[in-house]
């Protein structure tokens, strides 16, 4: 099974945002690109990843499995990048900031 890192990033964004359009905006690509990549990924997996109900999308069982796998892969990659930065003597990482407005 051949899957690209870009397809996984796009899929994860669509799954998280529950929208092809919002995922495209987040990743600074056009929506048809997202649709084409997700279609190709779905063909590679061999099972539907999303179920379209009315104008909403939902993950299928296969989609939920792939989404969990994506999160694990991205977390592992982040840890790898931090370890490499430590070996280089550089302190690097991601800083996630959450903000609540009232």
C-alpha positions as a Markdown table, in Angstrom:
| # | Residue | x | y | z |
|---|---|---|---|---|
| 1 | Unk | 0.0 | 0.0 | 0.0 |
| 2 | Unk | 1.5 | 3.3 | -1.1 |
| 3 | Unk | 0.4 | 6.3 | 0.8 |
| 4 | Unk | 2.1 | 9.7 | 0.9 |
| 5 | Unk | 2.7 | 11.9 | 3.9 |
| 6 | Unk | 0.8 | 14.7 | 2.2 |
| 7 | Unk | -2.3 | 12.4 | 1.8 |
| 8 | Unk | -2.1 | 11.6 | 5.5 |
| 9 | Unk | -1.8 | 15.2 | 6.5 |
| 10 | Unk | -4.8 | 16.1 | 4.3 |
| 11 | Unk | -6.8 | 13.2 | 5.6 |
| 12 | Unk | -6.1 | 14.1 | 9.2 |
| 13 | Unk | -7.1 | 17.7 | 8.7 |
| 14 | Unk | -10.4 | 16.7 | 7.0 |
| 15 | Unk | -11.2 | 14.2 | 9.7 |
| 16 | Unk | -10.4 | 16.7 | 12.5 |
| 17 | Unk | -12.3 | 19.6 | 10.8 |
| 18 | Unk | -15.1 | 17.4 | 9.4 |
| 19 | Unk | -14.9 | 19.5 | 6.2 |
| 20 | Unk | -12.9 | 19.3 | 3.0 |
| 21 | Unk | -13.2 | 23.1 | 2.6 |
| 22 | Unk | -11.9 | 23.9 | 6.1 |
| 23 | Unk | -9.1 | 21.4 | 5.8 |
| 24 | Unk | -8.1 | 23.0 | 2.5 |
| 25 | Unk | -8.1 | 26.5 | 4.1 |
| 26 | Unk | -6.0 | 25.2 | 7.0 |
| 27 | Unk | -3.4 | 23.7 | 4.8 |
| 28 | Unk | -3.4 | 26.5 | 2.2 |
| 29 | Unk | -4.5 | 24.3 | -0.7 |
| 30 | Unk | -7.5 | 24.4 | -2.9 |
| 31 | Unk | -10.5 | 22.2 | -2.1 |
| 32 | Unk | -10.3 | 20.1 | -5.3 |
| 33 | Unk | -6.8 | 19.1 | -4.4 |
| 34 | Unk | -8.0 | 17.8 | -1.0 |
| 35 | Unk | -10.9 | 15.9 | -2.7 |
| 36 | Unk | -8.5 | 14.3 | -5.3 |
| 37 | Unk | -6.0 | 13.3 | -2.7 |
| 38 | Unk | -8.7 | 11.8 | -0.4 |
| 39 | Unk | -10.2 | 10.0 | -3.3 |
| 40 | Unk | -6.8 | 8.5 | -4.2 |
| 41 | Unk | -6.2 | 7.6 | -0.5 |
| 42 | Unk | -9.6 | 5.9 | -0.4 |
| 43 | Unk | -8.8 | 3.8 | -3.5 |
| 44 | Unk | -5.5 | 2.8 | -2.0 |
| 45 | Unk | -7.1 | 1.7 | 1.3 |
| 46 | Unk | -9.8 | -0.1 | -0.5 |
| 47 | Unk | -12.6 | 1.0 | 1.8 |
| 48 | Unk | -14.6 | 4.2 | 2.2 |
| 49 | Unk | -13.0 | 6.6 | 4.8 |
| 50 | Unk | -15.9 | 9.1 | 5.0 |
| 51 | Unk | -19.6 | 8.8 | 4.9 |
| 52 | Unk | -21.5 | 11.7 | 3.4 |
| 53 | Unk | -24.8 | 12.4 | 5.0 |
| 54 | Unk | -26.6 | 15.4 | 3.7 |
| 55 | Unk | -23.9 | 18.1 | 3.7 |
| 56 | Unk | -21.9 | 16.6 | 6.5 |
| 57 | Unk | -19.2 | 14.0 | 6.6 |
| 58 | Unk | -18.5 | 11.4 | 9.1 |
| 59 | Unk | -15.6 | 8.9 | 9.5 |
| 60 | Unk | -16.3 | 5.3 | 8.7 |
| 61 | Unk | -14.8 | 2.5 | 10.8 |
| 62 | Unk | -11.8 | 2.4 | 8.4 |
| 63 | Unk | -11.6 | 6.2 | 8.6 |
| 64 | Unk | -11.5 | 6.1 | 12.4 |
| 65 | Unk | -8.7 | 3.5 | 12.3 |
| 66 | Unk | -6.7 | 5.6 | 9.8 |
| 67 | Unk | -7.3 | 8.8 | 11.8 |
| 68 | Unk | -5.9 | 7.1 | 15.0 |
| 69 | Unk | -2.9 | 5.8 | 13.0 |
| 70 | Unk | -2.2 | 9.3 | 11.6 |
| 71 | Unk | -2.2 | 10.8 | 15.1 |
| 72 | Unk | 0.2 | 8.2 | 16.3 |
| 73 | Unk | 2.5 | 8.7 | 13.3 |
| 74 | Unk | 2.5 | 12.5 | 13.6 |
| 75 | Unk | 3.2 | 12.2 | 17.4 |
| 76 | Unk | 6.1 | 9.7 | 16.7 |
| 77 | Unk | 7.5 | 12.1 | 14.0 |
| 78 | Unk | 7.4 | 15.0 | 16.4 |
| 79 | Unk | 9.3 | 13.0 | 19.1 |
| 80 | Unk | 11.8 | 12.0 | 16.4 |
| 81 | Unk | 12.4 | 15.7 | 15.4 |
| 82 | Unk | 12.9 | 16.7 | 19.1 |
| 83 | Unk | 15.4 | 13.9 | 19.6 |
| 84 | Unk | 17.4 | 14.9 | 16.5 |
| 85 | Unk | 17.3 | 18.5 | 17.7 |
| 86 | Unk | 18.7 | 17.3 | 21.1 |
| 87 | Unk | 21.5 | 15.4 | 19.3 |
| 88 | Unk | 22.4 | 18.6 | 17.4 |
| 89 | Unk | 22.4 | 20.5 | 20.7 |
| 90 | Unk | 19.5 | 22.6 | 19.6 |
| 91 | Unk | 16.3 | 23.0 | 21.7 |
| 92 | Unk | 13.4 | 22.7 | 19.3 |
| 93 | Unk | 9.8 | 21.6 | 19.6 |
| 94 | Unk | 6.3 | 22.7 | 19.1 |
| 95 | Unk | 4.6 | 25.1 | 21.3 |
| 96 | Unk | 0.8 | 24.8 | 21.3 |
| 97 | Unk | -1.1 | 27.7 | 22.8 |
| 98 | Unk | -4.8 | 27.6 | 23.5 |
| 99 | Unk | -6.8 | 30.8 | 24.1 |
| 100 | Unk | -10.3 | 31.3 | 25.5 |
| 101 | Unk | -12.0 | 34.5 | 24.7 |
| 102 | Unk | -14.9 | 35.7 | 26.8 |
